[in-house]
Short mmCIF file of C-alpha atoms in Angstrom, two decimals:
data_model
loop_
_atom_site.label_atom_id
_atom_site.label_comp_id
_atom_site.label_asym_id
_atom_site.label_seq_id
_atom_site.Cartn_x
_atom_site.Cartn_y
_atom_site.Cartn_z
CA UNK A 97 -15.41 107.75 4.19
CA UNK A 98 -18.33 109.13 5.79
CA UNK A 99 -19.80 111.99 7.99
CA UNK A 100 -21.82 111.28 11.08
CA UNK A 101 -23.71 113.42 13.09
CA UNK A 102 -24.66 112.50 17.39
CA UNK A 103 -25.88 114.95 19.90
CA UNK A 104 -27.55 114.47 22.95
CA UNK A 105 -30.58 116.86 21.57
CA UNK A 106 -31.75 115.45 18.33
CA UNK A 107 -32.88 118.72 17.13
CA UNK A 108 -29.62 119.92 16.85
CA UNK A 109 -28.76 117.97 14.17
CA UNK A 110 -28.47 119.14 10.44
CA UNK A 111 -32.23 117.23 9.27
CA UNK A 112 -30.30 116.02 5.88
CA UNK A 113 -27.80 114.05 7.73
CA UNK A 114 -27.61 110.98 6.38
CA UNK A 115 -25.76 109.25 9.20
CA UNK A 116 -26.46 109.89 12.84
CA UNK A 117 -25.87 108.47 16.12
CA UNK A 118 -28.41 108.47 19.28
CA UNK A 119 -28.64 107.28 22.93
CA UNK A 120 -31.31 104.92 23.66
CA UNK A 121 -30.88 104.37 27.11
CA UNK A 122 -30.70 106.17 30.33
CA UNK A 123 -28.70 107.77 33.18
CA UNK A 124 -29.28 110.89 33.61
CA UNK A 125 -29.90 112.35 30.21
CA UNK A 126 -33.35 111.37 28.56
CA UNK A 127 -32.35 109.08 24.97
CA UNK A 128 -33.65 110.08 22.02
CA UNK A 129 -37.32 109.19 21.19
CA UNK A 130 -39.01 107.42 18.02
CA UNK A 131 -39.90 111.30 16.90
CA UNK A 132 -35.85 111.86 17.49
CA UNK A 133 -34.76 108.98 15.11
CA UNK A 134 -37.99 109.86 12.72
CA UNK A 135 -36.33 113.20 11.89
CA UNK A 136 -34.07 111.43 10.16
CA UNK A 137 -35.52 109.00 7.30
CA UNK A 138 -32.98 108.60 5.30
CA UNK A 139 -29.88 108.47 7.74
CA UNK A 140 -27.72 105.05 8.71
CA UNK A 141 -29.22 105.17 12.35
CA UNK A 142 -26.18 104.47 14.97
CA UNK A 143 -27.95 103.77 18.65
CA UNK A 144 -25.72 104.09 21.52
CA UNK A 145 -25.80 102.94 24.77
CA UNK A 146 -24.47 104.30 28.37
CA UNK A 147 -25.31 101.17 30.61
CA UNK A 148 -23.07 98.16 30.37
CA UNK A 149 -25.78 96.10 31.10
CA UNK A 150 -27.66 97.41 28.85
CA UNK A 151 -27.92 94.55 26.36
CA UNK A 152 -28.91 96.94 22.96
CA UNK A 153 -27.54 99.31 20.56
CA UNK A 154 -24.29 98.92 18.27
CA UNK A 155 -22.42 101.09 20.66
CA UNK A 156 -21.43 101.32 24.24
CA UNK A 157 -20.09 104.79 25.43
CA UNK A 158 -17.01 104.86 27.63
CA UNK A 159 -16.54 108.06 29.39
CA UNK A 160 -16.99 109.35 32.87
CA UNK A 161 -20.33 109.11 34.23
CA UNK A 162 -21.41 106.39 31.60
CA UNK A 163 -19.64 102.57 31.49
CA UNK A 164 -15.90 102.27 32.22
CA UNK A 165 -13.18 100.75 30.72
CA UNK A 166 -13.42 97.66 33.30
CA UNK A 167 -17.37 97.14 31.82
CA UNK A 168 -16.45 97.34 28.32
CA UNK A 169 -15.72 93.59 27.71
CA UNK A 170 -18.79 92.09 29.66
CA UNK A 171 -20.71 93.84 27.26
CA UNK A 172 -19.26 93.14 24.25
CA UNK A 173 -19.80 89.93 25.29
CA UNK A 174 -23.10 89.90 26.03
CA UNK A 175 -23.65 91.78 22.66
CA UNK A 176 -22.43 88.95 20.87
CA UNK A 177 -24.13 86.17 22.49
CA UNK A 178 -27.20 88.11 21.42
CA UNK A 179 -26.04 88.21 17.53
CA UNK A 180 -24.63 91.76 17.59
CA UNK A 181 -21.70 93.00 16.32
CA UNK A 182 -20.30 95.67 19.06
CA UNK A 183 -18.65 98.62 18.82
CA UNK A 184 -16.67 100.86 21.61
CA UNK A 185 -16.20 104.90 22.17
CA UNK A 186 -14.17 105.76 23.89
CA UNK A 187 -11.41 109.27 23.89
CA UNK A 188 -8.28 108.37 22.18
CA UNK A 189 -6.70 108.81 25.72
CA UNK A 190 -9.05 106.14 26.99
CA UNK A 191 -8.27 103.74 24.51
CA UNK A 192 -5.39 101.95 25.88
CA UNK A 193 -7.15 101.30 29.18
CA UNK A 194 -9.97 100.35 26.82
CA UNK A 195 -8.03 97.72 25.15
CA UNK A 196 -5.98 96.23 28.26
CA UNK A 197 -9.14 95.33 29.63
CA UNK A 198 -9.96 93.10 26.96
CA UNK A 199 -6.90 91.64 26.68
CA UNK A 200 -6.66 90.84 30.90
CA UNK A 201 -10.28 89.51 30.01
CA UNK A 202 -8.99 87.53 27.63
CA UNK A 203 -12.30 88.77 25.33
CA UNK A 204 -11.18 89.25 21.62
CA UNK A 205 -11.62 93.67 20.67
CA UNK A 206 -14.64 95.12 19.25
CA UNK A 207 -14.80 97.42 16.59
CA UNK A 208 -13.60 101.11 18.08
CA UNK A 209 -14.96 104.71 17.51
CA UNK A 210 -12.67 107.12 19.08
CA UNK A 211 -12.80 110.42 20.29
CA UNK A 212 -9.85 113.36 19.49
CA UNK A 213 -10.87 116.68 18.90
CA UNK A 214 -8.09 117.63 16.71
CA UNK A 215 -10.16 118.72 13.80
CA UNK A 216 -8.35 115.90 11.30
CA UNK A 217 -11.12 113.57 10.03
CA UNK A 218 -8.27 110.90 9.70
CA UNK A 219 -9.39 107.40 11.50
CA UNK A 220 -6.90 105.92 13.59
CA UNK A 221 -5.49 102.61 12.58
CA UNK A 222 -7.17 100.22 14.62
CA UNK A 223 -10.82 102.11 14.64
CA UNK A 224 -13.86 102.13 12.42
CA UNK A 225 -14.65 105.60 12.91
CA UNK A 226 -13.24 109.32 14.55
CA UNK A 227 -15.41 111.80 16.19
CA UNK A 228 -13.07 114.85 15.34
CA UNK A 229 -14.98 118.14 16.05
CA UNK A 230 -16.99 118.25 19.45
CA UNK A 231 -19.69 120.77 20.46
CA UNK A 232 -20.15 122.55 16.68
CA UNK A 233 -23.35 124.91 17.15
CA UNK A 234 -25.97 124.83 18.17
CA UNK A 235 -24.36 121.35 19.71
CA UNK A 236 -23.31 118.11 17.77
CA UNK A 237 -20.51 116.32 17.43
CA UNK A 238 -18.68 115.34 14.07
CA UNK A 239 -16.90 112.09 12.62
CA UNK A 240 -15.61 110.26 10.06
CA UNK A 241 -16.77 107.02 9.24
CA UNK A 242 -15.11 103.78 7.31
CA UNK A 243 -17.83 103.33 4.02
CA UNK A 244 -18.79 99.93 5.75
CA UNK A 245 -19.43 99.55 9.19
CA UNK A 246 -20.32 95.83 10.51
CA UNK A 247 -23.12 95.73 12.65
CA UNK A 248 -24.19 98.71 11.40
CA UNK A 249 -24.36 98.44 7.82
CA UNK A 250 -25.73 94.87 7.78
CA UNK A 251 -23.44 91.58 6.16
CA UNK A 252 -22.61 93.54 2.86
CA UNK A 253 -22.30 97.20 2.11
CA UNK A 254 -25.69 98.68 1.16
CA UNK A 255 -26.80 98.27 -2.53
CA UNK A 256 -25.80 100.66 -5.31
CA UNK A 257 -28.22 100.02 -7.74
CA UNK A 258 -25.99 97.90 -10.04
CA UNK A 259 -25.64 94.12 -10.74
CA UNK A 260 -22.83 92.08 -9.50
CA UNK A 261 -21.31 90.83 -12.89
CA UNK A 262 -17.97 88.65 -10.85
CA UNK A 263 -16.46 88.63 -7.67
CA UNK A 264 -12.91 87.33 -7.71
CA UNK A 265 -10.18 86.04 -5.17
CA UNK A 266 -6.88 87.98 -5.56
CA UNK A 267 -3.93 86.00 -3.66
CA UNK A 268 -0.95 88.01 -3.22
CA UNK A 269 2.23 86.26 -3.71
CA UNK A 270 3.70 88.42 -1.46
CA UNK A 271 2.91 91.56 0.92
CA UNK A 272 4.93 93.84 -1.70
CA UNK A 273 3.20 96.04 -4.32
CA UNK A 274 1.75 93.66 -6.97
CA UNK A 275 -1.07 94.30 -10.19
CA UNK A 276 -4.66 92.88 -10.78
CA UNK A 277 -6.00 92.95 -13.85
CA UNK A 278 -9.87 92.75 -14.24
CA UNK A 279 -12.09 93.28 -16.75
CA UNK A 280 -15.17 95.49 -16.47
CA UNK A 281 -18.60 96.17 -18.80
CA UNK A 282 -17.66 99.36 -20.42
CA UNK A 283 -20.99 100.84 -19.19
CA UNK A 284 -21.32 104.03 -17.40
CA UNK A 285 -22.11 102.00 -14.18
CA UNK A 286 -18.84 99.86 -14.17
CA UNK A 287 -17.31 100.16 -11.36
CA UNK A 288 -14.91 97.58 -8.69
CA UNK A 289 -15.55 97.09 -5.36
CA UNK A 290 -12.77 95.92 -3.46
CA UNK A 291 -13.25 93.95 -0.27
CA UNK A 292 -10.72 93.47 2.45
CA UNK A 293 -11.62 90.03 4.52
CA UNK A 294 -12.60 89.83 7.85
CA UNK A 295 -10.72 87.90 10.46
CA UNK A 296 -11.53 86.01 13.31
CA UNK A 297 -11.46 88.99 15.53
CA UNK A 298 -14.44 91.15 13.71
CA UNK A 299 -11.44 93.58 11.74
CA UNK A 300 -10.69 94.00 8.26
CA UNK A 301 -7.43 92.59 7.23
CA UNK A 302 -5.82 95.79 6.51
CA UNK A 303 -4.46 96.30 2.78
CA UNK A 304 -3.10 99.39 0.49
CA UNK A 305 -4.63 100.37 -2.88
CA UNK A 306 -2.60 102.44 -5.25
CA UNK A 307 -3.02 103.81 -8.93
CA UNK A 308 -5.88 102.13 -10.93
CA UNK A 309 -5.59 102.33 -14.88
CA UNK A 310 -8.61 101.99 -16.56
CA UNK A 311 -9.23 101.78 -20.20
CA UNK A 312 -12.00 102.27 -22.76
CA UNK A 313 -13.05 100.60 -25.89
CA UNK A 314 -11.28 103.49 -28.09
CA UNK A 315 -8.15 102.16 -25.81
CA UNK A 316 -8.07 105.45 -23.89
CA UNK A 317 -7.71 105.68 -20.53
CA UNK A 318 -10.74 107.07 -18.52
CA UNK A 319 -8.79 109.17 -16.39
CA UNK A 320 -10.53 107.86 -12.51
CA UNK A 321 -7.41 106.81 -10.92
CA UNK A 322 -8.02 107.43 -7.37
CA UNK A 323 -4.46 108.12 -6.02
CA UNK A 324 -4.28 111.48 -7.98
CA UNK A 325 -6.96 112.60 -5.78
CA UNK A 326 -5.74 115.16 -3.46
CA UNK A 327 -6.28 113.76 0.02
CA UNK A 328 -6.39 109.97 -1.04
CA UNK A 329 -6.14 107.73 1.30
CA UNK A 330 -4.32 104.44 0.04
CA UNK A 331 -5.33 102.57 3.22
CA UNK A 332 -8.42 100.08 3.12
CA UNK A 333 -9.57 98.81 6.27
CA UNK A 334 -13.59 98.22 4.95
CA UNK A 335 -15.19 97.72 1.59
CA UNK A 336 -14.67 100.45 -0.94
CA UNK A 337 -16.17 101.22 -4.36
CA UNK A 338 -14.04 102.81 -7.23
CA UNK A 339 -16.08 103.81 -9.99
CA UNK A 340 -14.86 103.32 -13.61
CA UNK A 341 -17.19 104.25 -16.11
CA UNK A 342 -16.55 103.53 -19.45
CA UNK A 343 -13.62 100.83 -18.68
CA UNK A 344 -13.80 97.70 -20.38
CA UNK A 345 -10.32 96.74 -17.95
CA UNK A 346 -8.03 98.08 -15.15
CA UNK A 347 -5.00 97.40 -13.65
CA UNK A 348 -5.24 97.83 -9.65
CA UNK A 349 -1.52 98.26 -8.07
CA UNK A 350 -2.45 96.84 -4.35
CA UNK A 351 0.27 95.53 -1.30
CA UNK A 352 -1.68 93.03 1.00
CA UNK A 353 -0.37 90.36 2.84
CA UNK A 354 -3.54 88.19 2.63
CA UNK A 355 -6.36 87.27 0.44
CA UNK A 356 -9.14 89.78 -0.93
CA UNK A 357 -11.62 89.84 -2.81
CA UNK A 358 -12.88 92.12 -5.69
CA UNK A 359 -16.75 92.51 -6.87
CA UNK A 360 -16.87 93.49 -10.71
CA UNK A 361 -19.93 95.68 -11.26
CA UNK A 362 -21.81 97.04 -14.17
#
């Protein structure tokens, strides 16, 4: 999971962010200029728009005095004709209006970033990201962010450095708790990163990952199993990377209900 940054005043933004969000276009408040964006070289760049017919940005804003529910799924639409791959804000209040006007527009759901200022970074089932703290001095917003975001991120999580050794095709017989094995490099790079698919609608099928034991050549274990981190989230709804350095194999406990697929690294 990740931290992002927006404010309507650039400036106010911590300058080693590396994610932030921006508005490029305009109703009453002037969007952010190339100098805005440029104080930030080494951020994921999120633009957002406040027009529905404004046919840019990953990100249409839904709140009053910017696009409304009703406007949400003629842009999405348009978005997509155009290649995108949209995204919605809206406050967590908002969000069933939101989504009943995509289903009475019979448009399929874009990806959602929601709004609740309850100070828990915890995404919402259904989102990609939560903005959780509002109006932190000397004025930004907060949230938490899924480790890929499509659209934003590109077609494939960015690189980390390492070489693809296998990507493999786990089919669960069942939506119970089940075990992968896989075997890794035994480098200090190996590492698994496990990929949910995509359906249809743009969303990650949705699956669970539990304990991972890893093991060394001296057949010791390496001691990186995720679930005995405090505040591990067992959840998957994007692309995450477990690092196991050292491991020549693991065994991943997982529940899905459909197909995934797992990139060996090293």
């Amino acid at each position: 999971m990740r931290t992002m940054y927006d404010a309507v005043t650039a400036a106010n933004i911590p300058g080693d962010a590396r994610m932030v969000a921006g508005y490029i276009d305009r109703i009453k408040l002037i969007p952010w200029s190339a100098e805005d964006w440029a104080r930030f070289p080494r951020a994921v760049k999120v633009t957002i728009v406040k027009k529905a017919d404004t046919n840019d940005g990953h990100v249409l804003d839904i709140e009053p005095g910017d696009a409304t529910p009703g406007e949400a799924p003629g842009w999405v639409r348009m978005r997509r004709e155009a290649g995108a791959v949209p995204t919605v804000y809206c406050s967590l209040s908002t969000w069933p209006a939101v989504r009943s006007a995509f289903s009475s527009a019979g448009v399929a759901e874009p990806h959602y970033w929601i709004a609740h200022y309850d100070g828990d970074p915890t995404i919402p089932d259904g989102a990609i990201a939560k903005q959780y703290l509002g109006n932190v001095a000397p004025g930004y917003d907060v949230s938490s962010v899924v480790d890929y975001w499509p659209g934003v991120d590109g077609d494939e999580p960015a690189s980390t450095g390492v070489e693809i050794m296998e990507r493999i095709t786990v089919t669960p017989p069942s939506a119970e708790q089940h075990a992968v094995r896989v075997f890794l490099s035994g480098s200090p790079g190996a590492a698994v990163v496990i990929r949910p698919r995509l359906g249809n609608d743009g969303f990650s099928k949705p699956m669970w990952i539990g304990d991972i034991f890893a093991w060394g050549n001296d057949r010791q274990g390496v001691g990186h199993n995720p679930a005995q981190t405090p505040g591990y989230n067992n959840k998957l709804t994007s692309h995450r990377r477990y690092d196991l350095p050292g491991a020549v194999w693991a065994d991943i406990n997982y529940s899905s209900a459909d197909p995934f697929e797992i990139d060996i690294v090293g």
